[in-house]
PDB file of C-alpha atoms in Angstrom:
ATOM      1  CA  GLU A  40     -48.351 162.516 -32.033  1.00 55.00           C
ATOM      2  CA  ARG A  41     -46.191 163.618 -34.926  1.00 68.00           C
ATOM      3  CA  THR A  42     -42.480 164.510 -34.408  1.00 78.00           C
ATOM      4  CA  ARG A  43     -41.368 167.506 -36.410  1.00 92.00           C
ATOM      5  CA  THR A  44     -37.624 168.010 -36.164  1.00 94.00           C
ATOM      6  CA  ALA A  45     -35.383 170.222 -38.429  1.00 95.00           C
ATOM      7  CA  SER A  46     -31.748 170.406 -38.589  1.00 95.00           C
ATOM      8  CA  VAL A  47     -30.777 173.968 -38.104  1.00 96.00           C
ATOM      9  CA  THR A  48     -27.780 176.349 -38.145  1.00 96.00           C
ATOM     10  CA  LEU A  49     -28.009 178.716 -35.092  1.00 96.00           C
ATOM     11  CA  ILE A  50     -25.328 181.013 -35.988  1.00 96.00           C
ATOM     12  CA  LYS A  51     -22.357 181.111 -38.469  1.00 97.00           C
ATOM     13  CA  ALA A  52     -18.694 182.128 -37.605  1.00 97.00           C
ATOM     14  CA  GLY A  53     -17.519 185.497 -39.092  1.00 96.00           C
ATOM     15  CA  TRP A  54     -19.193 188.972 -39.458  1.00 97.00           C
ATOM     16  CA  SER A  55     -22.766 189.390 -38.745  1.00 95.00           C
ATOM     17  CA  LEU A  56     -24.879 191.837 -40.724  1.00 94.00           C
ATOM     18  CA  ASN A  57     -25.228 194.078 -37.580  1.00 91.00           C
ATOM     19  CA  GLY A  58     -21.470 194.503 -37.267  1.00 93.00           C
ATOM     20  CA  ARG A  59     -20.455 191.783 -34.780  1.00 95.00           C
ATOM     21  CA  TYR A  60     -17.639 189.301 -35.383  1.00 97.00           C
ATOM     22  CA  PHE A  61     -18.007 185.849 -34.003  1.00 96.00           C
ATOM     23  CA  SER A  62     -14.858 183.670 -34.149  1.00 97.00           C
ATOM     24  CA  LYS A  63     -14.803 179.910 -34.596  1.00 96.00           C
ATOM     25  CA  GLU A  64     -13.232 179.570 -31.208  1.00 97.00           C
ATOM     26  CA  VAL A  65     -15.836 181.777 -29.417  1.00 97.00           C
ATOM     27  CA  LEU A  66     -18.627 179.767 -31.033  1.00 96.00           C
ATOM     28  CA  ALA A  67     -17.059 176.309 -30.159  1.00 96.00           C
ATOM     29  CA  GLU A  68     -16.793 177.419 -26.434  1.00 96.00           C
ATOM     30  CA  ALA A  69     -20.391 178.592 -26.323  1.00 96.00           C
ATOM     31  CA  ALA A  70     -22.138 175.867 -28.519  1.00 96.00           C
ATOM     32  CA  HIS A  71     -23.457 173.992 -25.260  1.00 96.00           C
ATOM     33  CA  LEU A  72     -25.141 177.046 -23.976  1.00 96.00           C
ATOM     34  CA  TRP A  73     -27.849 176.483 -26.771  1.00 94.00           C
ATOM     35  CA  ASP A  74     -28.590 172.909 -25.966  1.00 96.00           C
ATOM     36  CA  GLY A  75     -32.137 172.952 -24.573  1.00 96.00           C
ATOM     37  CA  ALA A  76     -32.657 176.610 -25.458  1.00 95.00           C
ATOM     38  CA  ARG A  77     -35.970 177.659 -26.685  1.00 95.00           C
ATOM     39  CA  ALA A  78     -37.257 178.846 -29.968  1.00 95.00           C
ATOM     40  CA  PHE A  79     -39.593 181.938 -30.164  1.00 94.00           C
ATOM     41  CA  TYR A  80     -41.432 183.763 -32.875  1.00 94.00           C
ATOM     42  CA  ASN A  81     -39.345 187.008 -33.198  1.00 88.00           C
ATOM     43  CA  HIS A  82     -37.027 188.552 -30.713  1.00 83.00           C
ATOM     44  CA  SER A  83     -38.437 190.228 -27.687  1.00 77.00           C
ATOM     45  CA  SER A  84     -38.444 194.000 -27.625  1.00 66.00           C
ATOM     46  CA  TRP A  85     -36.726 194.075 -24.381  1.00 61.00           C
ATOM     47  CA  THR A  86     -33.555 192.285 -23.053  1.00 59.00           C
ATOM     48  CA  SER A  87     -34.983 190.054 -20.470  1.00 60.00           C
ATOM     49  CA  LYS A  88     -34.743 186.177 -20.493  1.00 65.00           C
ATOM     50  CA  VAL A  89     -38.405 186.111 -19.642  1.00 72.00           C
ATOM     51  CA  ARG A  90     -40.582 185.575 -22.779  1.00 75.00           C
ATOM     52  CA  ASP A  91     -44.295 185.164 -23.421  1.00 78.00           C
ATOM     53  CA  VAL A  92     -45.159 181.449 -23.648  1.00 82.00           C
ATOM     54  CA  ARG A  93     -47.557 182.211 -26.505  1.00 81.00           C
ATOM     55  CA  GLU A  94     -44.447 183.103 -28.796  1.00 85.00           C
ATOM     56  CA  LEU A  95     -42.819 179.629 -27.870  1.00 91.00           C
ATOM     57  CA  PHE A  96     -42.767 177.082 -30.774  1.00 93.00           C
ATOM     58  CA  GLY A  97     -39.856 174.792 -30.136  1.00 96.00           C
ATOM     59  CA  GLN A  98     -36.654 173.695 -28.383  1.00 96.00           C
ATOM     60  CA  TYR A  99     -33.115 172.877 -29.486  1.00 97.00           C
ATOM     61  CA  SER A 100     -31.228 169.576 -28.856  1.00 95.00           C
ATOM     62  CA  ASN A 101     -27.924 167.983 -29.945  1.00 95.00           C
ATOM     63  CA  VAL A 102     -26.244 171.459 -30.307  1.00 96.00           C
ATOM     64  CA  THR A 103     -22.648 171.260 -31.370  1.00 95.00           C
ATOM     65  CA  VAL A 104     -20.211 172.978 -33.616  1.00 95.00           C
ATOM     66  CA  ASP A 105     -19.607 172.145 -37.373  1.00 94.00           C
ATOM     67  CA  VAL A 106     -15.850 171.488 -37.210  1.00 90.00           C
ATOM     68  CA  GLU A 107     -15.325 172.626 -40.881  1.00 92.00           C
ATOM     69  CA  THR A 108     -17.193 175.884 -40.878  1.00 94.00           C
ATOM     70  CA  GLY A 109     -17.229 176.774 -37.035  1.00 95.00           C
ATOM     71  CA  ALA A 110     -21.044 177.280 -37.122  1.00 96.00           C
ATOM     72  CA  ILE A 111     -23.278 176.295 -34.142  1.00 96.00           C
ATOM     73  CA  ILE A 112     -25.530 173.586 -35.491  1.00 96.00           C
ATOM     74  CA  GLY A 113     -28.353 171.386 -33.874  1.00 96.00           C
ATOM     75  CA  GLU A 114     -31.857 169.965 -34.088  1.00 96.00           C
ATOM     76  CA  LEU A 115     -34.976 172.055 -33.420  1.00 96.00           C
ATOM     77  CA  LYS A 116     -38.102 170.170 -32.357  1.00 96.00           C
ATOM     78  CA  VAL A 117     -41.213 171.913 -33.205  1.00 95.00           C
ATOM     79  CA  LEU A 118     -43.835 171.617 -30.558  1.00 93.00           C
ATOM     80  CA  ALA A 119     -47.141 169.829 -31.142  1.00 91.00           C
ATOM     81  CA  GLY A 120     -49.759 172.159 -32.554  1.00 89.00           C
ATOM     82  CA  GLU A 121     -47.213 174.649 -33.980  1.00 91.00           C
ATOM     83  CA  ASP A 122     -48.368 174.276 -37.475  1.00 92.00           C
ATOM     84  CA  LYS A 123     -47.358 177.965 -38.421  1.00 94.00           C
ATOM     85  CA  ALA A 124     -43.796 177.362 -37.467  1.00 94.00           C
ATOM     86  CA  TRP A 125     -43.485 174.043 -39.319  1.00 94.00           C
ATOM     87  CA  THR A 126     -45.071 175.642 -42.426  1.00 94.00           C
ATOM     88  CA  LEU A 127     -42.601 178.606 -42.419  1.00 95.00           C
ATOM     89  CA  ILE A 128     -39.602 176.102 -41.645  1.00 95.00           C
ATOM     90  CA  LYS A 129     -40.587 174.063 -44.717  1.00 94.00           C
ATOM     91  CA  ALA A 130     -40.947 177.121 -46.837  1.00 95.00           C
ATOM     92  CA  ALA A 131     -37.461 178.349 -45.749  1.00 95.00           C
ATOM     93  CA  ILE A 132     -35.520 175.076 -46.478  1.00 94.00           C
ATOM     94  CA  GLY A 133     -33.860 175.007 -49.731  1.00 91.00           C
ATOM     95  CA  ASN A 134     -35.449 178.440 -50.658  1.00 92.00           C
ATOM     96  CA  PRO A 135     -32.605 180.824 -52.093  1.00 92.00           C
ATOM     97  CA  LYS A 136     -34.717 183.625 -50.464  1.00 94.00           C
ATOM     98  CA  PRO A 137     -36.061 182.185 -47.425  1.00 95.00           C
ATOM     99  CA  PRO A 138     -38.862 184.034 -45.760  1.00 96.00           C
ATOM    100  CA  VAL A 139     -37.469 183.337 -42.230  1.00 96.00           C
ATOM    101  CA  GLY A 140     -34.239 182.382 -40.611  1.00 95.00           C
ATOM    102  CA  LEU A 141     -32.779 182.097 -37.053  1.00 96.00           C
ATOM    103  CA  SER A 142     -31.174 184.540 -34.823  1.00 95.00           C
ATOM    104  CA  ILE A 143     -29.702 184.085 -31.314  1.00 94.00           C
ATOM    105  CA  THR A 144     -30.238 186.122 -28.100  1.00 91.00           C
ATOM    106  CA  GLY A 145     -27.968 186.211 -25.208  1.00 90.00           C
ATOM    107  CA  ILE A 146     -25.285 188.096 -23.422  1.00 91.00           C
ATOM    108  CA  ALA A 147     -21.752 188.514 -24.841  1.00 93.00           C
ATOM    109  CA  LYS A 148     -18.606 190.234 -23.969  1.00 95.00           C
ATOM    110  CA  THR A 149     -17.426 192.355 -26.885  1.00 94.00           C
ATOM    111  CA  SER A 150     -14.766 195.030 -27.607  1.00 95.00           C
ATOM    112  CA  GLU A 151     -13.913 197.241 -30.386  1.00 95.00           C
ATOM    113  CA  GLY A 152     -11.458 195.297 -32.737  1.00 95.00           C
ATOM    114  CA  GLU A 153     -10.450 194.221 -36.197  1.00 95.00           C
ATOM    115  CA  ALA A 154     -11.026 190.761 -37.730  1.00 95.00           C
ATOM    116  CA  GLU A 155     -10.639 189.545 -41.291  1.00 95.00           C
ATOM    117  CA  GLY A 156      -9.666 193.179 -42.361  1.00 95.00           C
ATOM    118  CA  LYS A 157     -12.819 194.676 -40.943  1.00 95.00           C
ATOM    119  CA  LYS A 158     -13.472 196.790 -37.880  1.00 95.00           C
ATOM    120  CA  GLY A 159     -16.294 196.541 -35.396  1.00 94.00           C
ATOM    121  CA  ASP A 160     -17.638 194.841 -32.381  1.00 95.00           C
ATOM    122  CA  VAL A 161     -15.493 191.664 -31.820  1.00 96.00           C
ATOM    123  CA  VAL A 162     -17.377 189.086 -29.648  1.00 96.00           C
ATOM    124  CA  GLU A 163     -14.787 187.782 -27.100  1.00 96.00           C
ATOM    125  CA  ALA A 164     -16.995 185.380 -25.198  1.00 96.00           C
ATOM    126  CA  ILE A 165     -20.861 184.525 -25.152  1.00 95.00           C
ATOM    127  CA  LEU A 166     -21.782 184.446 -21.473  1.00 95.00           C
ATOM    128  CA  GLU A 167     -25.466 183.443 -21.821  1.00 92.00           C
ATOM    129  CA  ALA A 168     -27.659 181.959 -24.185  1.00 92.00           C
ATOM    130  CA  HIS A 169     -31.189 183.018 -23.980  1.00 91.00           C
ATOM    131  CA  SER A 170     -32.935 181.712 -27.050  1.00 93.00           C
ATOM    132  CA  CYS A 171     -32.530 181.249 -30.915  1.00 94.00           C
ATOM    133  CA  ASP A 172     -35.747 182.758 -32.516  1.00 94.00           C
ATOM    134  CA  MET A 173     -37.262 182.716 -35.897  1.00 95.00           C
ATOM    135  CA  VAL A 174     -36.928 186.040 -37.525  1.00 94.00           C
ATOM    136  CA  THR A 175     -37.473 187.513 -41.010  1.00 94.00           C
ATOM    137  CA  HIS A 176     -33.956 189.126 -41.163  1.00 93.00           C
ATOM    138  CA  PRO A 177     -31.339 186.836 -39.597  1.00 93.00           C
ATOM    139  CA  ALA A 178     -27.991 188.790 -39.097  1.00 93.00           C
ATOM    140  CA  ALA A 179     -25.521 185.955 -38.382  1.00 94.00           C
ATOM    141  CA  GLY A 180     -26.393 183.204 -40.792  1.00 93.00           C
ATOM    142  CA  GLY A 181     -29.037 181.350 -38.755  1.00 94.00           C
ATOM    143  CA  GLU A 182     -31.138 179.195 -41.033  1.00 94.00           C
ATOM    144  CA  PHE A 183     -33.288 175.915 -41.307  1.00 94.00           C
ATOM    145  CA  ASP A 184     -31.101 173.428 -43.141  1.00 94.00           C
ATOM    146  CA  LYS A 185     -33.093 170.313 -43.589  1.00 92.00           C
ATOM    147  CA  LEU A 186     -36.008 168.397 -42.219  1.00 90.00           C
ATOM    148  CA  ALA A 187     -34.714 165.755 -39.835  1.00 83.00           C
ATOM    149  CA  ALA A 188     -38.230 164.091 -39.065  1.00 62.00           C
ATOM    150  CA  ALA A 189     -41.116 164.482 -41.314  1.00 53.00           C
ATOM    151  CA  GLU A 190     -44.716 165.241 -40.451  1.00 48.00           C
ATOM    152  CA  GLU A 191     -46.079 161.873 -41.683  1.00 46.00           C
ATOM    153  CA  GLY A 192     -44.240 158.756 -40.530  1.00 49.00           C
ATOM    154  CA  GLY A 193     -41.388 160.404 -39.038  1.00 48.00           C
ATOM    155  CA  LEU A 194     -37.780 160.013 -40.251  1.00 47.00           C
ATOM    156  CA  THR A 195     -38.311 156.538 -41.695  1.00 51.00           C
ATOM    157  CA  ALA A 196     -40.933 157.910 -44.207  1.00 52.00           C
ATOM    158  CA  LEU A 197     -38.510 160.733 -45.166  1.00 48.00           C
ATOM    159  CA  LEU A 198     -35.684 158.468 -45.767  1.00 54.00           C
ATOM    160  CA  LEU A 199     -37.756 155.961 -47.836  1.00 59.00           C
ATOM    161  CA  LYS A 200     -38.816 158.803 -50.167  1.00 56.00           C
ATOM    162  CA  HIS A 201     -35.111 159.217 -51.091  1.00 60.00           C
ATOM    163  CA  VAL A 202     -33.839 155.628 -51.288  1.00 67.00           C
ATOM    164  CA  THR A 203     -33.748 153.728 -54.365  1.00 73.00           C
ATOM    165  CA  LYS A 204     -34.371 150.016 -55.027  1.00 73.00           C
ATOM    166  CA  GLU A 205     -30.759 149.678 -56.073  1.00 77.00           C
ATOM    167  CA  GLN A 206     -29.550 151.394 -52.916  1.00 74.00           C
ATOM    168  CA  LEU A 207     -31.606 148.936 -50.907  1.00 71.00           C
ATOM    169  CA  GLU A 208     -30.304 145.868 -53.059  1.00 78.00           C
ATOM    170  CA  HIS A 209     -26.762 146.985 -52.249  1.00 78.00           C
ATOM    171  CA  ASP A 210     -26.997 148.031 -48.611  1.00 76.00           C
ATOM    172  CA  ARG A 211     -29.819 145.900 -47.200  1.00 74.00           C
ATOM    173  CA  PRO A 212     -30.465 142.788 -49.455  1.00 79.00           C
ATOM    174  CA  ASP A 213     -32.079 141.122 -46.390  1.00 76.00           C
ATOM    175  CA  ILE A 214     -34.943 143.694 -46.634  1.00 73.00           C
ATOM    176  CA  ILE A 215     -35.284 142.841 -50.397  1.00 74.00           C
ATOM    177  CA  GLU A 216     -35.508 139.074 -49.522  1.00 79.00           C
ATOM    178  CA  ALA A 217     -38.030 139.605 -46.830  1.00 73.00           C
ATOM    179  CA  PHE A 218     -40.290 141.528 -49.222  1.00 70.00           C
ATOM    180  CA  LYS A 219     -39.991 138.814 -51.888  1.00 76.00           C
ATOM    181  CA  LYS A 220     -41.050 136.158 -49.270  1.00 72.00           C
ATOM    182  CA  GLU A 221     -43.884 138.283 -48.122  1.00 68.00           C
ATOM    183  CA  TRP A 222     -45.049 138.719 -51.827  1.00 66.00           C
ATOM    184  CA  LYS A 223     -44.906 135.129 -52.621  1.00 65.00           C
ATOM    185  CA  THR A 224     -46.974 134.316 -49.435  1.00 58.00           C
ATOM    186  CA  VAL A 225     -49.454 137.034 -50.515  1.00 49.00           C
ATOM    187  CA  ARG A 226     -49.765 135.705 -54.088  1.00 52.00           C
ATOM    188  CA  LYS A 227     -50.244 131.993 -52.868  1.00 55.00           C
ATOM    189  CA  GLU A 228     -53.107 133.098 -50.691  1.00 52.00           C
ATOM    190  CA  GLU A 229     -54.625 134.942 -53.433  1.00 52.00           C
ATOM    191  CA  VAL A 230     -54.401 131.893 -55.615  1.00 49.00           C
ATOM    192  CA  LYS A 231     -56.130 129.742 -53.033  1.00 51.00           C
ATOM    193  CA  LEU A 232     -58.921 132.410 -52.758  1.00 50.00           C
ATOM    194  CA  ASP A 233     -59.903 131.927 -56.434  1.00 48.00           C
TER     195      ASP A 233
END
């Protein structure tokens, strides 16, 4: 079975497009809440944590905070058979106008306030994390960053596509030597067959 995993940003610190301010400190305190959270297509039209299983396409793990930016980051494992989600994720990565992004759902304590010279709803604490969903208009910077494990051959195949012979010679000369020995053996066998 293929493993399909993407590195993602669930939410960025700062002002969201819907007028909520998330500080780095608030996100750092809440990051663990999304570890194990589910990913659904779109947000639910109501506020319950209960979602339709047919909308489920993945689950988050290794969720933490980017110490430089304050963003909540992690890995999203796409469930087997969810080819539509995987296609949309690949279309979004590296795209200056991605067709989809990510948006969190949960319960937060907010108050009217000011931050970074702007007034609006300031999030004081995130109390519950329900999900982080694929949406067409993410409001708080949720995005698909890169593929962590590829469709064919997993992470190893993805890495090998981007490593050069020079990098291997420098970092792993043992691998180069092993290939040379194997090639010599193959050549000797080919000669014997003639």
